[in-house]
């Protein structure tokens, strides 16, 4: 009889939790974790391309030491961050470091425009193509993660799910901040045109000699 009562209580508890959204919270929480793993994968892919990119550019433009050093240091900073996606400060620090790496890579690619032999190097062209594809994947996975977190946060704030979330300690998750919402709709460009050439100054006209 005691075992029957225990079983009945467990069944009732399971039904109650299911009706209050507990199972769905688990599903959405796991979806956020999976989406975050994909974000980390594509960011790591970009970081893994940097050493080969730096080595290739250095072979043609070794005196561009400042730009090469900036890229290397930005990659090192990204690798040193142990990000916790549930901590807003940690996520913001991670996002800032990734932005700095993206900017450093962009400056390096701009420099490459000044070296025709480098631009024709097959290894460099392949790295450019891989970077462009990786940037596209970063944009896609960030969008998916942003949407997945929004879905999770919205769900655990709804009644009566919010009571279940509160009971078991599930809180809203931080998300990527977007300074310009249009930026998440378009992947950053990694191919650049020729840098603007400074305009040549027109020679000043000499004043006409005065008639004597």
Coordinates of C-alpha atoms in Angstrom, one line a residue:
X1 CA 0.0 0.0 0.0
X2 CA 2.8 2.4 0.9
X3 CA 4.6 1.7 -2.4
X4 CA 1.3 2.4 -4.3
X5 CA 0.9 5.7 -2.5
X6 CA 4.5 6.7 -3.3
X7 CA 4.0 5.8 -7.0
X8 CA 0.7 7.8 -7.1
X9 CA 2.5 10.8 -5.5
X10 CA 5.3 10.6 -8.1
X11 CA 2.8 10.4 -11.0
X12 CA 0.8 13.4 -9.7
X13 CA 4.1 15.4 -9.2
X14 CA 5.2 14.5 -12.8
X15 CA 1.8 15.5 -14.2
X16 CA 1.9 18.8 -12.2
X17 CA 5.4 19.7 -13.3
X18 CA 4.6 18.9 -16.9
X19 CA 1.5 21.0 -16.8
X20 CA 3.5 23.9 -15.3
X21 CA 6.1 23.9 -18.1
X22 CA 9.0 22.1 -16.4
X23 CA 9.7 19.8 -19.3
X24 CA 9.5 22.5 -21.8
X25 CA 11.9 24.6 -19.8
X26 CA 14.4 21.7 -20.0
X27 CA 13.9 21.5 -23.7
X28 CA 14.4 25.2 -24.3
X29 CA 17.4 25.3 -21.9
X30 CA 19.1 22.5 -23.9
X31 CA 18.3 24.3 -27.1
X32 CA 20.2 27.4 -25.8
X33 CA 23.2 25.3 -24.8
X34 CA 23.3 23.7 -28.2
X35 CA 23.0 27.0 -30.0
X36 CA 25.8 28.4 -27.8
X37 CA 28.1 25.5 -28.7
X38 CA 27.6 26.3 -32.4
X39 CA 28.5 29.9 -31.7
X40 CA 31.7 28.8 -30.0
X41 CA 32.5 26.5 -32.9
X42 CA 32.4 29.1 -35.6
X43 CA 34.3 31.7 -33.5
X44 CA 37.0 29.1 -32.9
X45 CA 37.1 28.4 -36.6
X46 CA 37.9 32.1 -37.3
X47 CA 40.6 32.1 -34.6
X48 CA 42.2 28.9 -36.1
X49 CA 42.6 30.7 -39.4
X50 CA 44.5 33.6 -38.0
X51 CA 48.0 32.0 -37.7
X52 CA 48.1 30.9 -41.3
X53 CA 46.8 34.3 -42.4
X54 CA 49.4 36.1 -40.5
X55 CA 52.2 33.8 -41.7
X56 CA 51.1 34.2 -45.3
X57 CA 50.9 38.0 -45.1
X58 CA 54.2 38.2 -43.3
X59 CA 55.9 36.4 -46.2
X60 CA 55.1 39.3 -48.5
X61 CA 54.8 42.2 -46.0
X62 CA 57.1 41.5 -43.1
X63 CA 57.5 45.2 -42.3
X64 CA 53.8 45.6 -41.6
X65 CA 54.7 44.5 -38.1
X66 CA 52.2 46.7 -36.2
X67 CA 49.2 45.2 -38.0
X68 CA 50.5 41.7 -37.7
X69 CA 51.1 42.1 -34.0
X70 CA 47.6 43.6 -33.5
X71 CA 46.0 40.5 -35.1
X72 CA 48.2 38.1 -33.1
X73 CA 47.4 39.9 -29.8
X74 CA 43.7 40.0 -30.6
X75 CA 43.6 36.3 -31.2
X76 CA 45.5 35.7 -28.0
X77 CA 43.0 37.7 -26.0
X78 CA 40.1 35.8 -27.5
X79 CA 41.8 32.5 -26.6
X80 CA 42.4 33.6 -23.0
X81 CA 38.8 34.3 -22.2
X82 CA 36.9 31.6 -20.3
X83 CA 33.4 32.8 -21.2
X84 CA 30.3 32.0 -19.2
X85 CA 27.3 32.6 -21.4
X86 CA 25.1 32.8 -18.3
X87 CA 27.0 35.8 -16.9
X88 CA 26.2 39.1 -18.6
X89 CA 29.6 40.6 -17.8
X90 CA 31.5 37.5 -19.1
X91 CA 29.4 37.4 -22.3
X92 CA 30.0 41.2 -22.9
X93 CA 33.8 40.7 -22.5
X94 CA 33.7 37.8 -24.9
X95 CA 31.8 39.8 -27.5
X96 CA 34.2 42.8 -27.2
X97 CA 37.2 40.5 -27.7
X98 CA 35.7 38.9 -30.7
X99 CA 34.9 42.3 -32.2
X100 CA 38.5 43.4 -31.7
X101 CA 39.7 40.3 -33.5
X102 CA 37.3 40.9 -36.4
X103 CA 38.6 44.5 -36.7
X104 CA 42.2 43.5 -36.6
X105 CA 41.7 40.9 -39.3
X106 CA 39.9 43.6 -41.4
X107 CA 42.9 45.9 -41.0
X108 CA 45.2 43.1 -42.1
X109 CA 43.2 42.5 -45.2
X110 CA 43.2 46.2 -46.0
X111 CA 47.0 46.2 -45.8
X112 CA 47.1 43.2 -48.2
X113 CA 45.6 45.4 -51.0
X114 CA 49.0 47.1 -51.2
X115 CA 50.8 43.9 -52.2
X116 CA 49.7 42.5 -55.6
X117 CA 51.9 39.4 -55.3
X118 CA 50.2 38.6 -52.0
X119 CA 46.7 39.1 -53.4
X120 CA 47.6 36.6 -56.1
X121 CA 49.0 34.0 -53.7
X122 CA 46.7 30.9 -53.8
X123 CA 47.1 30.2 -50.1
X124 CA 46.0 33.8 -49.3
X125 CA 43.0 33.5 -51.7
X126 CA 41.9 30.3 -50.0
X127 CA 42.3 31.9 -46.6
X128 CA 40.2 34.8 -47.7
X129 CA 37.5 32.5 -49.0
X130 CA 37.5 30.5 -45.7
X131 CA 37.3 33.7 -43.7
X132 CA 34.4 35.0 -45.7
X133 CA 32.5 31.7 -45.2
X134 CA 33.3 31.7 -41.5
X135 CA 32.0 35.2 -41.1
X136 CA 28.8 34.2 -42.7
X137 CA 28.5 31.2 -40.4
X138 CA 29.2 33.5 -37.4
X139 CA 26.4 35.8 -38.4
X140 CA 24.0 32.8 -38.9
X141 CA 24.8 31.1 -35.6
X142 CA 24.7 34.4 -33.6
X143 CA 21.2 35.1 -35.0
X144 CA 20.1 31.6 -34.1
X145 CA 21.5 32.0 -30.6
X146 CA 19.8 35.4 -30.1
X147 CA 16.5 33.9 -31.2
X148 CA 16.8 30.8 -29.0
X149 CA 17.6 32.9 -25.9
X150 CA 14.8 35.2 -26.6
X151 CA 12.4 32.2 -26.9
X152 CA 13.7 30.8 -23.6
X153 CA 13.5 34.1 -21.8
X154 CA 10.0 34.8 -23.0
X155 CA 8.8 31.3 -22.0
X156 CA 10.1 31.4 -18.4
X157 CA 8.5 34.8 -17.8
X158 CA 5.0 33.6 -18.7
X159 CA 2.5 32.6 -16.1
X160 CA 2.4 30.0 -14.7
X161 CA 5.7 28.9 -16.1
X162 CA 7.4 31.7 -14.2
X163 CA 6.4 30.0 -10.9
X164 CA 8.0 26.8 -12.0
X165 CA 11.2 28.6 -13.2
X166 CA 11.4 30.5 -9.9
X167 CA 10.9 27.3 -7.9
X168 CA 13.8 25.5 -9.7
X169 CA 16.1 28.5 -10.1
X170 CA 15.8 29.1 -13.8
X171 CA 16.5 32.7 -14.6
X172 CA 16.5 34.8 -17.9
X173 CA 19.8 34.4 -19.8
X174 CA 21.9 37.3 -21.1
X175 CA 22.1 37.7 -24.8
X176 CA 24.4 39.3 -27.4
X177 CA 24.1 43.0 -27.5
X178 CA 23.5 44.5 -30.9
X179 CA 24.6 48.2 -31.3
X180 CA 23.0 48.2 -34.8
X181 CA 20.3 45.7 -35.3
X182 CA 20.9 45.8 -39.1
X183 CA 24.4 44.3 -38.5
X184 CA 23.0 40.9 -37.5
X185 CA 21.2 40.7 -40.9
X186 CA 24.4 41.0 -43.0
X187 CA 27.7 39.2 -42.5
X188 CA 30.8 41.5 -42.1
X189 CA 32.7 41.9 -45.4
X190 CA 36.2 40.4 -45.4
X191 CA 37.1 41.5 -49.0
X192 CA 38.0 45.1 -49.5
X193 CA 38.4 47.2 -52.6
X194 CA 41.4 49.3 -53.4
X195 CA 42.1 51.9 -50.7
X196 CA 41.2 55.4 -51.6
X197 CA 44.0 57.2 -53.3
X198 CA 44.7 60.6 -52.0
X199 CA 43.6 63.3 -54.3
X200 CA 46.4 65.1 -56.1
X201 CA 46.5 68.8 -55.4
X202 CA 46.1 71.0 -58.4
X203 CA 49.1 73.3 -59.0
X204 CA 48.4 76.8 -58.0
X205 CA 48.1 79.2 -60.9
X206 CA 50.7 81.9 -60.9
X207 CA 49.3 85.4 -61.0
X208 CA 49.5 87.1 -64.4
X209 CA 52.4 89.5 -64.7
X210 CA 51.4 93.1 -64.4
X211 CA 51.5 95.1 -67.6
X212 CA 54.4 97.6 -67.5

